[in-house]
CSV table of C-alpha atoms and ligand atoms in Angstrom, one decimal:
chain,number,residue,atom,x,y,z
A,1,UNK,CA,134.0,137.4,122.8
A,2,UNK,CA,131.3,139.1,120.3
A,3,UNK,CA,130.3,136.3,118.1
A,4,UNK,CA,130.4,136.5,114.2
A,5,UNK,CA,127.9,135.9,112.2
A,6,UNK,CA,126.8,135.3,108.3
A,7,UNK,CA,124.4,137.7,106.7
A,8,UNK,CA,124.3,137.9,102.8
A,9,UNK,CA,127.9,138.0,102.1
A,10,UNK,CA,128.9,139.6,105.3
A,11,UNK,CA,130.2,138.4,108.8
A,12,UNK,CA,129.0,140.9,111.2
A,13,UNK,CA,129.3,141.6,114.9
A,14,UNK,CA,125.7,139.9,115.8
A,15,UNK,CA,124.3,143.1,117.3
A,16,UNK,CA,124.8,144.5,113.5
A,17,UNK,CA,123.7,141.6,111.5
A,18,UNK,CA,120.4,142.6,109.8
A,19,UNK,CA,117.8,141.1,108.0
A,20,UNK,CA,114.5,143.6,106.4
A,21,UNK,CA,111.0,143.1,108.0
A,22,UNK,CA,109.4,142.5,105.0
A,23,UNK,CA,111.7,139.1,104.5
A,24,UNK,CA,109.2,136.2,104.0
A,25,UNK,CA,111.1,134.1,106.2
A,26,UNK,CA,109.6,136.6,109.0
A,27,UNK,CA,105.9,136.9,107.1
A,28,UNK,CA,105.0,133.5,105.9
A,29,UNK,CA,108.0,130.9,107.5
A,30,UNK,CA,109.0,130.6,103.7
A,31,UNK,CA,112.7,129.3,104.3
A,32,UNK,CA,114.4,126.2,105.2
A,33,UNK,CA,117.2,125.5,107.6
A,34,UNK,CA,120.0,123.0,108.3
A,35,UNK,CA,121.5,122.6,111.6
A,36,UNK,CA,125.0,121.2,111.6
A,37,UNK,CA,127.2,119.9,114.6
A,38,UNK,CA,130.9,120.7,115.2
A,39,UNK,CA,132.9,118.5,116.8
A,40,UNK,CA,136.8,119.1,117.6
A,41,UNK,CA,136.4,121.9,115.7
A,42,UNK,CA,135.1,119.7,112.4
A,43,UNK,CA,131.5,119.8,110.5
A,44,UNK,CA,129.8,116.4,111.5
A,45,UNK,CA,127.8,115.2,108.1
A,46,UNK,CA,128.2,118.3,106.2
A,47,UNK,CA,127.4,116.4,102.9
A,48,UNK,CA,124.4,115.1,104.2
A,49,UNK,CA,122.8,118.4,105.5
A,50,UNK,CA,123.4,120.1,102.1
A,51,UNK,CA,122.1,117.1,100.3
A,52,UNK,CA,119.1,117.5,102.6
A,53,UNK,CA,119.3,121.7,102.5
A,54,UNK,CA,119.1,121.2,98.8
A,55,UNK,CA,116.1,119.1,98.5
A,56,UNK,CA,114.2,121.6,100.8
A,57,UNK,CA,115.0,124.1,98.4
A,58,UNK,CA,113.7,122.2,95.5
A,59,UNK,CA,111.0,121.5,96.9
A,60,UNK,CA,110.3,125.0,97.5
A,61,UNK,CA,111.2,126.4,94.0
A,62,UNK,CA,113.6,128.4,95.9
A,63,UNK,CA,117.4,129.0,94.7
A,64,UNK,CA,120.5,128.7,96.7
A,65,UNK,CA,122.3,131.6,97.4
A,66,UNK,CA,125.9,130.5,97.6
A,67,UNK,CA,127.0,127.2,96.1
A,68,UNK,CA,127.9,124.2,98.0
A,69,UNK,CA,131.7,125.5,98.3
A,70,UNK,CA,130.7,128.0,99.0
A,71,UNK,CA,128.4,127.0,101.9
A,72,UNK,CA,131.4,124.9,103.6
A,73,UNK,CA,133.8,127.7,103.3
A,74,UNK,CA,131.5,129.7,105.3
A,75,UNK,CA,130.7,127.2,107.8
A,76,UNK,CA,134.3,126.8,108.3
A,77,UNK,CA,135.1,130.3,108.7
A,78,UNK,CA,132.4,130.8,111.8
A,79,UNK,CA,134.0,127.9,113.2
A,80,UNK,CA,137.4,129.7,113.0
A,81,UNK,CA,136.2,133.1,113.9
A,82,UNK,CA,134.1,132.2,117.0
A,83,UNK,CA,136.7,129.3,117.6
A,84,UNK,CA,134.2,126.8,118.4
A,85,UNK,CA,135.5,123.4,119.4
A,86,UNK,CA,131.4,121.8,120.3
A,87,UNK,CA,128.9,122.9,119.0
A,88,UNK,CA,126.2,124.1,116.6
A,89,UNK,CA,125.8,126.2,113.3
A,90,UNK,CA,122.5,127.1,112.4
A,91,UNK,CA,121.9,127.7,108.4
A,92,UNK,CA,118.5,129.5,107.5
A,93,UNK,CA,117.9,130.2,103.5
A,94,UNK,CA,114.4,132.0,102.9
A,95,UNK,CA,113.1,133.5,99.9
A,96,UNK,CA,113.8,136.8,100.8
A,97,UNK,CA,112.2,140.2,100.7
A,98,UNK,CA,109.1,140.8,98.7
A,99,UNK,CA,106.4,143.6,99.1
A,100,UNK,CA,103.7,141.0,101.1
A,101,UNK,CA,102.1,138.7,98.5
A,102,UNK,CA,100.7,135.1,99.0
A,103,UNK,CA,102.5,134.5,95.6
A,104,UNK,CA,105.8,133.7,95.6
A,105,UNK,CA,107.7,136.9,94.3
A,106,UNK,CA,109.2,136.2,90.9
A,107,UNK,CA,112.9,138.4,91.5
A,108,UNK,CA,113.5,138.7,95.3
A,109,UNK,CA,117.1,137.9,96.0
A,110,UNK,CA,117.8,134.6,98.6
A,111,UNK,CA,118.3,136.0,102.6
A,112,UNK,CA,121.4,133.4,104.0
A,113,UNK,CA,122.0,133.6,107.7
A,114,UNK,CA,123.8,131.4,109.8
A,115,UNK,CA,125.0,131.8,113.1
A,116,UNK,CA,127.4,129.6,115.5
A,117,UNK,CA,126.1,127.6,119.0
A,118,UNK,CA,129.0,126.8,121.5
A,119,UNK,CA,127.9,124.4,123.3
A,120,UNK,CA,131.7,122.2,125.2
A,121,UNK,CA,130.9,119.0,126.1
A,122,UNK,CA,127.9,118.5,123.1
A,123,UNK,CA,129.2,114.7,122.9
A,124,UNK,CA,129.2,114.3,126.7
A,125,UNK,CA,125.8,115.0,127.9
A,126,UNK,CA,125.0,113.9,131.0
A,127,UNK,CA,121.3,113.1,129.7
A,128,UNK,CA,123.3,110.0,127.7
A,129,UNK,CA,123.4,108.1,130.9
A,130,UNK,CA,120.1,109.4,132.4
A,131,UNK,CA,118.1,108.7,129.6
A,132,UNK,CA,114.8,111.2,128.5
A,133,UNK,CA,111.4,111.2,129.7
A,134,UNK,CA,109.3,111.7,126.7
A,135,UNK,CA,105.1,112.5,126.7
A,136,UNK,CA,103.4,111.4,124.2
A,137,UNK,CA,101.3,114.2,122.1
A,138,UNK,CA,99.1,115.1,119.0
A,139,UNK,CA,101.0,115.7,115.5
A,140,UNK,CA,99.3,119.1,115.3
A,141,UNK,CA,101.6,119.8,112.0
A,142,UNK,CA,101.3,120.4,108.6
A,143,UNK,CA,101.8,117.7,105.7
A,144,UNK,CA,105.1,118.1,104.5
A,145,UNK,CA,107.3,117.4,107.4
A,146,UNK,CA,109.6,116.0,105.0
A,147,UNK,CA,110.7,119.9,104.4
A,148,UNK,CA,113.1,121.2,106.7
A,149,UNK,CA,111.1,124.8,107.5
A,150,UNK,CA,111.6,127.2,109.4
A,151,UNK,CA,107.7,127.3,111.0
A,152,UNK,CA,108.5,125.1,114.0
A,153,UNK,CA,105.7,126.8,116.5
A,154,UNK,CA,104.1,123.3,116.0
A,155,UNK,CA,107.1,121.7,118.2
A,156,UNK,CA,108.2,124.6,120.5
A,157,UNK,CA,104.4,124.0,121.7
A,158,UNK,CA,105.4,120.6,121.8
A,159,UNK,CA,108.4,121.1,123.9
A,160,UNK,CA,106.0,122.9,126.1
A,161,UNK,CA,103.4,120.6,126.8
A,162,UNK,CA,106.6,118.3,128.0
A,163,UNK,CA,108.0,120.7,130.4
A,164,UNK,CA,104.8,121.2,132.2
A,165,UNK,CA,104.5,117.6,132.6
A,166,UNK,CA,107.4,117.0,134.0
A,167,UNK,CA,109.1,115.5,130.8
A,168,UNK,CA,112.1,116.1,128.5
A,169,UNK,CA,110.6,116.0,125.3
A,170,UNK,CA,107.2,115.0,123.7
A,171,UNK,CA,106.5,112.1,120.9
A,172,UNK,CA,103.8,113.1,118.3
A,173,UNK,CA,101.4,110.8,117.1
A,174,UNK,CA,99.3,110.6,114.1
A,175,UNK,CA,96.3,108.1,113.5
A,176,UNK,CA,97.6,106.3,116.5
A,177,UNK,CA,101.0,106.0,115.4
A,178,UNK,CA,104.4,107.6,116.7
A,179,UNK,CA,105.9,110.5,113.8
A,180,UNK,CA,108.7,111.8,115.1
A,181,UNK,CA,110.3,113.9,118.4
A,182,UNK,CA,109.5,117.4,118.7
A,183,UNK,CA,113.2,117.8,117.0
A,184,UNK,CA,114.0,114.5,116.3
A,185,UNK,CA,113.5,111.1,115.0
A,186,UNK,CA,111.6,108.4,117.4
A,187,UNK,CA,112.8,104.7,117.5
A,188,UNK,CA,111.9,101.1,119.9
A,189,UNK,CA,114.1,98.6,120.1
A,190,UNK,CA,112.9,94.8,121.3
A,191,UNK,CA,115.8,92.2,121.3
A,192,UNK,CA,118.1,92.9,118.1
A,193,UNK,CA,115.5,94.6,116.3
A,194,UNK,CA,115.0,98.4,116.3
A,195,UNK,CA,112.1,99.9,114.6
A,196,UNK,CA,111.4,103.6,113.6
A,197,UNK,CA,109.2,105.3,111.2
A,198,UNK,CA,109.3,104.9,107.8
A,199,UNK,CA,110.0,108.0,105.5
A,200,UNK,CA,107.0,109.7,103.7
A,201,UNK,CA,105.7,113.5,104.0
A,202,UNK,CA,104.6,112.8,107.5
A,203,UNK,CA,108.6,112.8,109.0
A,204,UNK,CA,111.8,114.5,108.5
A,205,UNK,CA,114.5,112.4,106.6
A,206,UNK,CA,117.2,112.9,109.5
A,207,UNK,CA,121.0,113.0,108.6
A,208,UNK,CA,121.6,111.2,111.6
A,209,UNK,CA,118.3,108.7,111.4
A,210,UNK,CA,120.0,107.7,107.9
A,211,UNK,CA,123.6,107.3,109.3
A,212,UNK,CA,122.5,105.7,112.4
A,213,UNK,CA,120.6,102.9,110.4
A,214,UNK,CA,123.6,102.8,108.5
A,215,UNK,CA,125.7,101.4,111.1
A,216,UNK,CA,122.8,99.5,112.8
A,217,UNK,CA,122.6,97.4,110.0
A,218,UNK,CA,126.5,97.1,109.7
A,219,UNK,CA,126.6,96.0,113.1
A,220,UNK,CA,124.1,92.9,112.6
A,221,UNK,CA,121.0,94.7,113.9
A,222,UNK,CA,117.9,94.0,112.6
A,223,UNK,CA,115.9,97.8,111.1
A,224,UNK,CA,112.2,97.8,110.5
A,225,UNK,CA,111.2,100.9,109.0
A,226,UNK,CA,107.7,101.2,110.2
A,227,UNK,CA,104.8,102.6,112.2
A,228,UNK,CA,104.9,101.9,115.3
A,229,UNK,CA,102.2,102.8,118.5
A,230,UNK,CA,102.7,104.4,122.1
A,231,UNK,CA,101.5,100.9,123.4
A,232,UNK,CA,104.5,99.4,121.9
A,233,UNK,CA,107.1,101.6,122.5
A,234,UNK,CA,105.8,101.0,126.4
A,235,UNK,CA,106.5,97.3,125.8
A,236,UNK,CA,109.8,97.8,124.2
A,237,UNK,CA,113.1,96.9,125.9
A,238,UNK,CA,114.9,100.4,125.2
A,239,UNK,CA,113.8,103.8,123.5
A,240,UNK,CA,116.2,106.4,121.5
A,241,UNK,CA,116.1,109.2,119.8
A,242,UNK,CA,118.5,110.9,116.9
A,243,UNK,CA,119.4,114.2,115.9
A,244,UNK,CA,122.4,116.2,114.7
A,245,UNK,CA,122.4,117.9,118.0
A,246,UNK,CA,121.3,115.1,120.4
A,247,UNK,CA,123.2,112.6,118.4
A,248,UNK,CA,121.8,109.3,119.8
A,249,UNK,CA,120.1,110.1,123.2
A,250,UNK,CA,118.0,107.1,125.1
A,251,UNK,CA,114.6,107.9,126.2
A,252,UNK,CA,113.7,105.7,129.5
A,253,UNK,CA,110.1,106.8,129.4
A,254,UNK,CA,107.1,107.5,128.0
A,255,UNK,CA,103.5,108.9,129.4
A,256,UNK,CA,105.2,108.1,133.0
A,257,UNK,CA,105.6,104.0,132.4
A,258,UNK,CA,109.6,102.9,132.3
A,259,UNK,CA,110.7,102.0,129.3
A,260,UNK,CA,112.5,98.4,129.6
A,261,UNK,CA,114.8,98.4,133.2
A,262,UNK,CA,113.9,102.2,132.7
A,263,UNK,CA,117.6,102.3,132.2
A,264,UNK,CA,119.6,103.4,129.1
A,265,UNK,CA,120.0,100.7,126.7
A,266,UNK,CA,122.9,98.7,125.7
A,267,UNK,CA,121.7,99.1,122.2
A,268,UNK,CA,121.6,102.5,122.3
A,269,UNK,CA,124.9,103.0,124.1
A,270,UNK,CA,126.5,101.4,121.0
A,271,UNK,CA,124.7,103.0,118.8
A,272,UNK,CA,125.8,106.2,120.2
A,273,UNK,CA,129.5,104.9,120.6
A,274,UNK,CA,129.8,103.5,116.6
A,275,UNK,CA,127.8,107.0,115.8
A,276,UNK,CA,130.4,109.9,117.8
A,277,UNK,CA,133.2,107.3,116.9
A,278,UNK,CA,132.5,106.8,112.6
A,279,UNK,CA,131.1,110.7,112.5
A,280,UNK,CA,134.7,111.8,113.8
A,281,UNK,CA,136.6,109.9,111.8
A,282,UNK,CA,134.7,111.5,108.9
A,283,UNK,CA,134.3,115.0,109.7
A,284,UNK,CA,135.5,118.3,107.7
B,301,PMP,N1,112.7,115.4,112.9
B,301,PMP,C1,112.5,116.7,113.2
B,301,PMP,C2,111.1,117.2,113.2
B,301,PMP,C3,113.5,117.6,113.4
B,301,PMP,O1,113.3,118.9,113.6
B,301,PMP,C4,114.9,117.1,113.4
B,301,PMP,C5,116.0,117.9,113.7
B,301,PMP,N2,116.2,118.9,112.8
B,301,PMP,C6,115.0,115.7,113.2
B,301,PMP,C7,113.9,114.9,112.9
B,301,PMP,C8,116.4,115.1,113.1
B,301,PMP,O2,117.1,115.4,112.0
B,301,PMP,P1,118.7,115.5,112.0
B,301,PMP,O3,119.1,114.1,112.4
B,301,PMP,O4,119.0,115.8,110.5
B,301,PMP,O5,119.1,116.6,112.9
């Protein structure tokens, strides 16, 4: 099956879908993105990815294209038409096409793409009982992390450096202290207490970070949104990380030294569990 994809009004055939050279999303990374998972055929925390979408937008100075029923009834219809049951849909907004200028161009029209991922068995990775080895890296990025864009060279380097050592994924720390995943959000846990980062410019607000603390805290667990260091996430009893794709996904090590039994948490496994279970029941 030829998958269908969004472009500007249109779903298209991807081998026709079309977007001009002189888009600034291609010259200067000037657009956001949103990445939203699909589960039984339903759009996990769709609410919170546009509340997120629109804030990178804002903070842009950039205008939607579409408006927020828009935006659903699109991500629907991709669902429908490339009948996905697990998966991914990818939502990119830029400014658009503009003769190249540092300045932002004053009447280019929005470029909206999105696209579907199928990807059966999303909610049953095997890595959920394996548990990721993570290395621990630089945070080489710019200062607004905080704004979902589209230049992610930064963390596909990232991802690099991890495969060639062996690892899953890399940590990224600043001024000794853990950011974030290359893609995710980074969190310890010792005894009933987990800790992760707290928000700022440094990190990306995650739609699952803030649903995940959600429920920790409903289920008695103790948050402390903080910095925390590579020396004590090796002393921690258990080590996760969240994301709209990866859900929550344990990390069992970190520079090579086991994390806790080195073993997926129990923590974490719950976490998970009250996470697929609560983001089911409220899917569109
Ligand atoms: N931090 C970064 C840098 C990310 O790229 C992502 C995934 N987009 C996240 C955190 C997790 O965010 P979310 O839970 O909204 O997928």
């Amino acid at each position: 099956m030829t998958r269908t994809v969004y472009v500007n009004g249109d779903y298209l055939p991807e081998d026709q879908a079309k977007v001009s050279i002189f888009d600034r999303g291609f010259l200067f990374a000037d657009g956001v993105y949103e990445v939203t998972s699909v589960l039984g055929g339903k759009l996990i925390d769709f609410a919170g990815h546009v509340r997120r979408l629109h804030r990178s937008l804002d903070e842009l100075q950039m205008a939607s294209p579409v408006t927020e029923d828009e935006l659903l009834a699109i991500h629907r219809e991709l669902v429908r038409l490339n009948d996905i049951d697990e998966g991914l849909i990818y939502l990119q907004i830029t400014r658009g096409a503009a003769d190249r200028d540092f300045v932002y161009p004053k009447d280019a029209t929005p470029t909206i793409v999105l696209f579907t991922q199928s990807k059966p068995g999303l909610a049953d990775a095997p890595m959920a009982k394996v548990g990721l080895k993570v290395l621990s890296i630089e945070d080489q990025r710019w200062g607004r992390r905080d704004i979902k864009t589209v230049q992610l060279l930064y963390p596909s380097m990232g991802k690099m450096m991890a495969k060639a050592a062996g690892c899953d994924d890399a940590w990224m720390v600043e001024d000794g202290h853990v950011t974030e995943g290359t893609s995710n959000n980074a969190y310890i846990v010792k005894g009933n207490t987990i800790v992760t980062r707290h928000l700022g410019h440094e990190i990306l607000s995650g739609i699952t970070r803030t649903a995940v603390l959600r429920f920790a805290r409903e289920a008695q667990m103790v948050v402390e949104e903080r910095p925390f260091s590579i020396d004590e996430a090796k002393a921690a009893d258990e080590a996760f990380i969240t994301s709209a794709s990866a859900f929550v996904m344990p990390v069992v090590e970190l520079d090579g030294q086991a994390i806790g039994t080195g073993k997926p948490g129990s923590m974490t496994a719950r976490l998970r569990e009250i996470y697929l279970d609560e983001m089911r029941k409220a899917a569109v």
